[in-house]
Coordinates of C-alpha atoms and ligand atoms in Angstrom, one line a residue:
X1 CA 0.0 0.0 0.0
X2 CA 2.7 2.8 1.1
X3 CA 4.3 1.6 -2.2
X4 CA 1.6 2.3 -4.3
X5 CA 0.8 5.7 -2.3
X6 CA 4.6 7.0 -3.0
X7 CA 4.6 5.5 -6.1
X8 CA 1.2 7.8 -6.8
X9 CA 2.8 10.7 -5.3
X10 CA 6.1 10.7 -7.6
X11 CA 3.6 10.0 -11.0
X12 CA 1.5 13.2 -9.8
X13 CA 4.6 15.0 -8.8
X14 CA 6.0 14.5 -12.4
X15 CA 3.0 15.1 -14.1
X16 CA 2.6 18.6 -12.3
X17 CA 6.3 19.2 -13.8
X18 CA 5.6 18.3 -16.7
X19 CA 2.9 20.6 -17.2
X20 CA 4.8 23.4 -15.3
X21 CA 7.9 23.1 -17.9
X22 CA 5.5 24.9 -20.7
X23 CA 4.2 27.5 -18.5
X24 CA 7.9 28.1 -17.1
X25 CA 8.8 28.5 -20.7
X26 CA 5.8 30.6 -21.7
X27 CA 6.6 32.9 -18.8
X28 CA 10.2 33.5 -19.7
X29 CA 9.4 34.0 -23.4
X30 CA 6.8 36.9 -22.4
X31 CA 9.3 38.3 -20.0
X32 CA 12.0 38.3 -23.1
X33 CA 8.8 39.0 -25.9
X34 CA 7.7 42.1 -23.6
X35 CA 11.5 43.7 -23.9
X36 CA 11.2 42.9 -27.6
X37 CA 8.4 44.7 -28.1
X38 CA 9.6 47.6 -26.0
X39 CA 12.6 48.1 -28.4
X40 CA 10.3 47.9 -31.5
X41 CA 7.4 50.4 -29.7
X42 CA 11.2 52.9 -29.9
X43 CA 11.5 52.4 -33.6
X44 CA 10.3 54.4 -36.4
X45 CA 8.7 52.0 -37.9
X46 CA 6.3 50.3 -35.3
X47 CA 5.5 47.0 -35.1
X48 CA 2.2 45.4 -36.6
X49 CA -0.5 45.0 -33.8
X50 CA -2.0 41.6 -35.2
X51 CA 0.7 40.0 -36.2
X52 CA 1.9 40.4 -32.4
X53 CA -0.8 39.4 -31.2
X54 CA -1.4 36.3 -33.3
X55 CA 2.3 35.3 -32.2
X56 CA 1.4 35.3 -28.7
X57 CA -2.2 33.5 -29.4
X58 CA -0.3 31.1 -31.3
X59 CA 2.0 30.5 -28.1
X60 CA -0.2 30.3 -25.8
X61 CA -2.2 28.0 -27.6
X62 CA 0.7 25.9 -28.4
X63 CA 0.9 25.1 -24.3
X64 CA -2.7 24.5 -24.0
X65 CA -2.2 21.5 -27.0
X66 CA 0.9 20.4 -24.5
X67 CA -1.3 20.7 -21.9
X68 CA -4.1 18.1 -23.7
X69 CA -1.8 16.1 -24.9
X70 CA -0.7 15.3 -20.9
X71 CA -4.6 15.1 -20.5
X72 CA -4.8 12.1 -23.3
X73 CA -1.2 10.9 -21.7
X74 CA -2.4 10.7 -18.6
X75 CA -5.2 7.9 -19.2
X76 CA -4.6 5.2 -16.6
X77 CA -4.1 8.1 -13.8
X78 CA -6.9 10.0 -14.6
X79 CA -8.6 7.2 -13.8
X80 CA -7.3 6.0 -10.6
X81 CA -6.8 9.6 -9.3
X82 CA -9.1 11.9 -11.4
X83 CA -9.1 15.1 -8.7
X84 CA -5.5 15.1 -8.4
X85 CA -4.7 15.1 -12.4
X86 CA -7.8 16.9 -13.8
X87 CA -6.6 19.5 -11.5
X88 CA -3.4 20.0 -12.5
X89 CA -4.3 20.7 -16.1
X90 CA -6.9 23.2 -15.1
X91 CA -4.7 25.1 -13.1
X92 CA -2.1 25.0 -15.7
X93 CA -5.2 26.6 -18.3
X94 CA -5.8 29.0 -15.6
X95 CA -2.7 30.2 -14.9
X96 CA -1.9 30.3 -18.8
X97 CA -5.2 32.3 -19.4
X98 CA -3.8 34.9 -17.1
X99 CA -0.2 34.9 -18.6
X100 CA -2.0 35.6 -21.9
X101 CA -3.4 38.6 -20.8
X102 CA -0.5 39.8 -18.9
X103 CA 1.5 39.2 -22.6
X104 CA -1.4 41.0 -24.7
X105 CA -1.4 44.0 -22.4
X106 CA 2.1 44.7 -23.3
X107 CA 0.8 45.6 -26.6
X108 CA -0.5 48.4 -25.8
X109 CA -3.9 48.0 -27.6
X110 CA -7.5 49.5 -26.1
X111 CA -7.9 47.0 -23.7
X112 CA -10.6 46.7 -21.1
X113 CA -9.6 46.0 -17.8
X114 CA -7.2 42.5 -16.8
X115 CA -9.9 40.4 -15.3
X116 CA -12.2 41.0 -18.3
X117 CA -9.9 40.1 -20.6
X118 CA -8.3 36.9 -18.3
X119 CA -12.2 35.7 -18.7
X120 CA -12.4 36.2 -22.3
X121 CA -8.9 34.9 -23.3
X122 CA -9.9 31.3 -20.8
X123 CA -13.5 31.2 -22.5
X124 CA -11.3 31.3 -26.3
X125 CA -8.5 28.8 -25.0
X126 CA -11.5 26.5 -23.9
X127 CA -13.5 27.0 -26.9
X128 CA -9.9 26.1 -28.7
X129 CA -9.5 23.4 -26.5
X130 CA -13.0 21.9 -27.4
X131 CA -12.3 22.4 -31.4
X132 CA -8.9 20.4 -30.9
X133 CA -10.3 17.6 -29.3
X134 CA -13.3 17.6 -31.4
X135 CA -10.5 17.4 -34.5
X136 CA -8.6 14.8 -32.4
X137 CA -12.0 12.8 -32.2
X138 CA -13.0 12.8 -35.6
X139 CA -9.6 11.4 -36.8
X140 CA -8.9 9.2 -34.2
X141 CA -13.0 7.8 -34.9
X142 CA -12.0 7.5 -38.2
X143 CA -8.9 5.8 -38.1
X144 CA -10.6 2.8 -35.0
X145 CA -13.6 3.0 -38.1
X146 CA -11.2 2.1 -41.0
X147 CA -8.7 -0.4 -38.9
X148 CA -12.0 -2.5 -37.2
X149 CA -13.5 -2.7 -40.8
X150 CA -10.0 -4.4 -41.9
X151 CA -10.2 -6.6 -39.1
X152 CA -14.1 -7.8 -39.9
X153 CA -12.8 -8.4 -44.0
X154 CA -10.0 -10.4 -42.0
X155 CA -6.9 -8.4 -44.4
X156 CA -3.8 -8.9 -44.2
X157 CA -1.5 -7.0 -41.9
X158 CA -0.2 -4.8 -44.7
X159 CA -3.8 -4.1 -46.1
X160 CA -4.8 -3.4 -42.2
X161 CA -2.0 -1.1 -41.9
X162 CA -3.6 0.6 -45.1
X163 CA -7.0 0.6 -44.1
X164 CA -6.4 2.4 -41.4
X165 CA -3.9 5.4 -43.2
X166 CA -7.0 5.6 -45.6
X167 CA -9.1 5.8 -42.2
X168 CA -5.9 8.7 -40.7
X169 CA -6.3 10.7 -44.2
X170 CA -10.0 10.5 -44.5
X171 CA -10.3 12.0 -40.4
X172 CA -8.1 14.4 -41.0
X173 CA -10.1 15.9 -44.0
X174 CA -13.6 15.0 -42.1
X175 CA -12.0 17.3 -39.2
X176 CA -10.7 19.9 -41.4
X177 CA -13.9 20.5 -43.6
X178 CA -15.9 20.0 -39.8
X179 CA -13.5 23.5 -38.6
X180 CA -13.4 25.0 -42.1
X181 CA -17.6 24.9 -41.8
X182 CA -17.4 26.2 -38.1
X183 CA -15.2 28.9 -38.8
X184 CA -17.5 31.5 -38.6
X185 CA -19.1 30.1 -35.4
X186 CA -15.6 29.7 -34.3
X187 CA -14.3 33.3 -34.5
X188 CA -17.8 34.5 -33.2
X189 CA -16.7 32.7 -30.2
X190 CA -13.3 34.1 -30.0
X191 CA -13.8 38.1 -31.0
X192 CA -16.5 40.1 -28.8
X193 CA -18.3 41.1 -31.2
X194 CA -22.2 42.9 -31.5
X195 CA -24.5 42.8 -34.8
X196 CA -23.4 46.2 -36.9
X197 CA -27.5 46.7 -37.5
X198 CA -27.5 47.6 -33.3
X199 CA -25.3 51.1 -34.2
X200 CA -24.8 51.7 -38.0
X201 CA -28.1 50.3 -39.4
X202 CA -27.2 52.2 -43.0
X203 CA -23.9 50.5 -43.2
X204 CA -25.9 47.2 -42.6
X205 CA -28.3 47.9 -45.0
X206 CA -25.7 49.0 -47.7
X207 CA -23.9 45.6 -46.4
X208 CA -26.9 43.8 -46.9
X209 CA -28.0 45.2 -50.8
X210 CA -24.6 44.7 -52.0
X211 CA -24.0 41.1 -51.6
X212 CA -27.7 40.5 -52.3
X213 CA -26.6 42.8 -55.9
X214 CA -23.7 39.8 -55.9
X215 CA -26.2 36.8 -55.8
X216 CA -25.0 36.2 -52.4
X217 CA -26.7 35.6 -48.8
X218 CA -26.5 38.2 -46.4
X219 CA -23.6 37.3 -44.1
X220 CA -24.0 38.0 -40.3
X221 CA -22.8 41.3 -40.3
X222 CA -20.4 41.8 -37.3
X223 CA -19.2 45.1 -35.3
X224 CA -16.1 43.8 -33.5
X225 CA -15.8 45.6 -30.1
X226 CA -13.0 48.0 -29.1
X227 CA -11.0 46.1 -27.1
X228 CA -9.9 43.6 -29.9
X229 CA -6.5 42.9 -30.9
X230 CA -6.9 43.0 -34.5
X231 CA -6.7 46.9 -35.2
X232 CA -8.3 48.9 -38.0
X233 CA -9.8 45.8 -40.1
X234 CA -12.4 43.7 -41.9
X235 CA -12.4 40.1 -42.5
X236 CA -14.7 37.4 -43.7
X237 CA -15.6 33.9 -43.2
X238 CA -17.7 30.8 -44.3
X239 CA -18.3 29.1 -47.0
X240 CA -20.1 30.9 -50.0
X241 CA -23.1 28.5 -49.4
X242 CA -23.1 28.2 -45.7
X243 CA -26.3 28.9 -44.2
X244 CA -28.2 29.4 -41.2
X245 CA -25.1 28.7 -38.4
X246 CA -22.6 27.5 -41.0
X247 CA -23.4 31.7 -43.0
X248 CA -20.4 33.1 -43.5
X249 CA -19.9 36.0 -41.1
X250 CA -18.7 39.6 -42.1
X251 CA -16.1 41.3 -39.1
X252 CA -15.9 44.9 -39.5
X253 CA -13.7 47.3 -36.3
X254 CA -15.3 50.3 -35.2
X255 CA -12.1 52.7 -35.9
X256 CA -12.4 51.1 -40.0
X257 CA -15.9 53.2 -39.7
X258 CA -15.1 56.2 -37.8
X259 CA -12.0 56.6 -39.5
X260 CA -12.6 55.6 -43.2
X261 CA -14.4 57.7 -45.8
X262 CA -17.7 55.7 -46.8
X263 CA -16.1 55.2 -50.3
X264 CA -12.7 53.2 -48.3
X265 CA -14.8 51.1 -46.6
X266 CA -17.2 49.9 -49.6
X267 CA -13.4 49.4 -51.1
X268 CA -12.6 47.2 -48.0
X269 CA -16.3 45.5 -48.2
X270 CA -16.1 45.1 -51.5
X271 CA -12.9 43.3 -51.2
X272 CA -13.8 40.7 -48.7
X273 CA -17.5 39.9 -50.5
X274 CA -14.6 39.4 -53.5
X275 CA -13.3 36.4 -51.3
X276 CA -16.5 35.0 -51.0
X277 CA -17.8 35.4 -54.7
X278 CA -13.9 33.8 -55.8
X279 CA -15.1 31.2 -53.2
X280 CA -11.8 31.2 -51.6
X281 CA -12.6 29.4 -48.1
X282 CA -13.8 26.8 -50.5
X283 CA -10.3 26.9 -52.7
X284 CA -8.4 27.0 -49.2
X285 CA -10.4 24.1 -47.6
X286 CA -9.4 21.9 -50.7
X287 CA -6.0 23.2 -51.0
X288 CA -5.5 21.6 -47.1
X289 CA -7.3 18.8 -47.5
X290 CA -4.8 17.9 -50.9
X291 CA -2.1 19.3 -48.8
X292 CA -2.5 17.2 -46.2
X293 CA -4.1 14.0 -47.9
X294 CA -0.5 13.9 -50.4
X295 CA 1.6 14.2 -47.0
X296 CA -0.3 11.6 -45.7
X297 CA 0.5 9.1 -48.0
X298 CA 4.3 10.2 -48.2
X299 CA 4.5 10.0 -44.9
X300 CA 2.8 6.7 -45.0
X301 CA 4.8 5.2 -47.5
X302 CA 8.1 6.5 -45.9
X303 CA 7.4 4.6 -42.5
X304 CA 6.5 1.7 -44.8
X305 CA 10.0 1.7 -46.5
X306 CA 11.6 2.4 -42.7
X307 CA 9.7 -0.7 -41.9
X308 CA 11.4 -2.6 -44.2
X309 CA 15.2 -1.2 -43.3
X310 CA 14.8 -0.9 -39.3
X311 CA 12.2 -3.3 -38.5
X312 CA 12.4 -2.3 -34.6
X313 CA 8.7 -1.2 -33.7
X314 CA 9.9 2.2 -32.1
X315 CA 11.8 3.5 -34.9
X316 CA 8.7 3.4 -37.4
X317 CA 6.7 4.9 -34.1
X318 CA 9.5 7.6 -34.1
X319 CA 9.4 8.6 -37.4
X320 CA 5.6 8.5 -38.4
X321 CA 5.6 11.2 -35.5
X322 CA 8.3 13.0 -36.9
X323 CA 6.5 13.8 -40.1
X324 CA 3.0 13.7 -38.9
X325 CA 5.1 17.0 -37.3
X326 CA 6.1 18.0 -40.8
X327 CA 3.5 18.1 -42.6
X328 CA 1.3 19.6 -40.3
X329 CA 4.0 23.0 -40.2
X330 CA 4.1 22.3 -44.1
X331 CA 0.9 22.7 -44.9
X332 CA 0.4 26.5 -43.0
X333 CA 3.3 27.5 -44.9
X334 CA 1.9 26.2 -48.0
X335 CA -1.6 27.7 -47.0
X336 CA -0.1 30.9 -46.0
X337 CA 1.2 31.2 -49.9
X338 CA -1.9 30.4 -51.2
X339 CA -3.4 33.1 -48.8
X340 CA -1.2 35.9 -50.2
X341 CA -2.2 34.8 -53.5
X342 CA -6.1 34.8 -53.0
X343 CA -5.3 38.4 -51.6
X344 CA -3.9 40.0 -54.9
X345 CA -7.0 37.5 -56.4
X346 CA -9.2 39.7 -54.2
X347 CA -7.9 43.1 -54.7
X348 CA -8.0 42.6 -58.6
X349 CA -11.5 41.4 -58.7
X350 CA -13.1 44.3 -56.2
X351 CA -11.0 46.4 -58.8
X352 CA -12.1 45.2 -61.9
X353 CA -15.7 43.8 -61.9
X354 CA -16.8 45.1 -58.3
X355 CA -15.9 48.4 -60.1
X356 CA -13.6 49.5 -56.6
X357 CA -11.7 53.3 -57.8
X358 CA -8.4 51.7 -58.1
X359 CA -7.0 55.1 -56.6
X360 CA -9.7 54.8 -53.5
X361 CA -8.6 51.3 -52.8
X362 CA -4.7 52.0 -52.7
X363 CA -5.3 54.9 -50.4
X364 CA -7.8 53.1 -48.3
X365 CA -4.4 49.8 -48.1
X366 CA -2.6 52.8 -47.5
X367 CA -4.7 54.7 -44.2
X368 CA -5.2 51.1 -42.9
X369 CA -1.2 50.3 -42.6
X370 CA -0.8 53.8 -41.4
X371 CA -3.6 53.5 -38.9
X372 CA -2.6 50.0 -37.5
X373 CA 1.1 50.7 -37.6
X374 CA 2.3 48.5 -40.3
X375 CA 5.1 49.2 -42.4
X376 CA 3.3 49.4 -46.1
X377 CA 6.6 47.1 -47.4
X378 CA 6.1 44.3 -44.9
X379 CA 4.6 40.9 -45.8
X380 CA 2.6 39.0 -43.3
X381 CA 2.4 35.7 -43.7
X382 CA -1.3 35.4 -44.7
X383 CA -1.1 39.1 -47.2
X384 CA 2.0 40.3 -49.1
X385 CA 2.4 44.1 -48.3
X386 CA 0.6 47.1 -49.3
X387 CA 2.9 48.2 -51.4
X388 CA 3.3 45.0 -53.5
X389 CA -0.4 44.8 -53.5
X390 CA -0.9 47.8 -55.4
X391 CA 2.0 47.3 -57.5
X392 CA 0.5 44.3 -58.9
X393 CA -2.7 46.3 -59.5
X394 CA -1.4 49.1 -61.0
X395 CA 1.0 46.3 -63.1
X396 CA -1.9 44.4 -64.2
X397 CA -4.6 47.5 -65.1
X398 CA -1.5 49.5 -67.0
X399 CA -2.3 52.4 -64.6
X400 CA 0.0 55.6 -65.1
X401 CA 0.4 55.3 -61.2
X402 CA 2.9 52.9 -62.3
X403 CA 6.2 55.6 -61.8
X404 CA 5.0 56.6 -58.1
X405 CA 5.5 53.2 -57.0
X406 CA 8.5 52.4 -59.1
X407 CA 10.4 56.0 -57.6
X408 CA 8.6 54.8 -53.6
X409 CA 9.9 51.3 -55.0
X410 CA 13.7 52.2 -55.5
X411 CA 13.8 54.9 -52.7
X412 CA 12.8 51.7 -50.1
X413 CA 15.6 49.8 -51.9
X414 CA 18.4 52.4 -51.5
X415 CA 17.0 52.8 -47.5
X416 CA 16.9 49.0 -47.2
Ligands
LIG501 ZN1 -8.5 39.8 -48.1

């Protein structure tokens, strides 16, 4: 009995380290992100607001997936000592919800005060949480599916093995078309947000007539509050045909009103109801699913062949991890290209058959870098820069505007 007991202590004792280590390393990181972003707040230049904060989402949601990962690890104990372990990992969410908002605060944005945010930023690493796990589940049910229906055909061990990559390949798109069709739900969830009929019932309606002049639903029309992180903006999502929850829902800050003219933000309107008439969530939801589905088999035919030269067990184990790794950072690089290329899609259609000034919409690119602080030559990872973005236009169309750029163009490169 006192063996088990001690035996229990040191397996909680470890787990609570082992939870601790990514919080440790969080903590130091916002200690060392926080002087960075000091230094930059110094600069000329300034830093861009979103892309900050997305790195430190991105983090923090990084230790929450460490965090579940313990949670699944942790089977057997959870089992045996349920209290002990499921309490660990909430204090661990706790204490990273507050972290987050201690890093986001250093960024200077409206904010409203720490404990409202420490509740929001827990309620969005839950509601995270819960869309992981409810990817996690759908491959995982896919993969027992495909491997038991090997079993009942009595296959081979080979063919099993394949049955259930076919099973790994098919969850993995099942769970990636399940988030791509709760997106909109998904961000509602994560940015505080009221319907933009409550306070600008005009813009609504004008919101409203032009994607009904498009052929297109209505999407939920969105006012994000003040205290987001995202800065002057306006962003879309959903599918072109979702409806009723799945309807693709239209984000729009307050400061893009106040401060736009009317005729920069029909250019910015006009540019994200181009994403959804180029049906590009569509375009990206296919792109992944290819992405990830071609990976898939590479990566399963790799740990075949590593079967075959290092027959130990643990090796294969090793290395099926090792590129499940790969291609899961592959694919958001190869989705962040395809991103910046639906962009310039966008900005060319609004231009020429949403009939967008093309001299409105490179000043309204223009005020919205200004406004937000983002160097107009910077490329994000989802949107090459302003700069290049109206380049391409002004390329494209044969505009006379051509010479500004090229002079703005070569005065950058002798700075640079
Ligand atoms: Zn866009």
């Amino acid at each position: 009995m006192e063996a088990d007991a001690q035996k229990f202590t040191i397996t909680i004792q470890g787990l609570a380290v082992l939870s601790a280590i990514p919080l440790v390393g969080f903590a130091l990181w916002s200690d060392y992100y926080g002087r960075r972003l000091e230094k930059l707040k110094t600069e000329k230049e300034g830093f861009d607001k979103e892309l900050e904060s997305a790195r430190i989402r991105l983090a923090s949601v990084s230790v929450i997936i460490f965090q579940l990962i313990l949670l699944f690890g942790s089977v057997e104990l959870r089992r045996s000592h349920a209290l002990a372990v499921n309490g660990i990992l909430v204090s661990a969410v706790l204490i990273q919800g507050w972290m987050q908002a201690l890093a986001e605060r250093k960024l200077g944005l409206p904010q409203a005060n720490l404990k409202e945010q420490f509740k929001r930023n827990l309620l969005g690493l839950l509601w995270i949480s819960t869309s992981v796990l409810g990817y996690i589940t759908v491959v995982l049910a896919c993969t027992a599916l495909f491997g038991w229906f090997g079993q009942v055909l009595g296959v081979s061990k080979a063919a099993g093995f394949i049955f259930t990559s076919v099973g790994a390949i098919s969850g993995l798109i099942g769970g990636m078309a399940l988030n791509f069709a709760l997106a909109p739900i998904h961000l509602r969830k994560l940015i505080p947000s009221t319907p933009l009929e409550a306070e600008y019932p005009i813009l609504a309606e004008h919101c409203r007539q032009a994607f009904r002049s498009c052929g297109l639903a209505t999407p939920a029309l969105l006012l994000m509050a003040a205290t987001n992180s995202r800065g002057t903006t306006a962003f879309i999502s959903g599918f072109r045909w979702g409806r009723g929850p799945f309807r693709p829902a239209l984000f729009i800050s307050r400061e893009l009103i106040e401060k736009l003219t009317p005729a920069e933000v029909q250019a910015v309107i006009f540019h994200e109801m181009a994403h959804v008439l180029l049906n590009h969530m569509a375009k990206r939801f296919l792109f992944s699913s290819s992405l990830v589905a071609g990976l898939t088999i590479a990566g399963v035919a790799l740990t075949l062949l590593a079967n075959r030269i290092f027959p130990a067990d643990a090796t294969t184990q090793q290395l099926t991890s090792i590129l499940a790794l790969i291609s899961f950072f592959g694919a958001f690089r190869w989705i962040g290209h395809q991103s910046q290329k639906q962009e310039v899609e966008a900005d060319y259609f609004a231009v020429t058959r949403l009939t967008v000034d093309l001299k409105v919409f490179a000043a309204t690119l223009r005020k919205l870098d200004n406004l937000n602080g983002v160097n107009p030559d910077h490329s994000g990872r989802m949107h090459p820069s302003t700069e290049l973005r109206i380049a391409v236009l002004e390329h494209v169309l044969g505009s006379p505007k051509l010479n500004k750029i090229k002079s703005d163009q070569d005065s950058d490169q002798r700075a640079a």
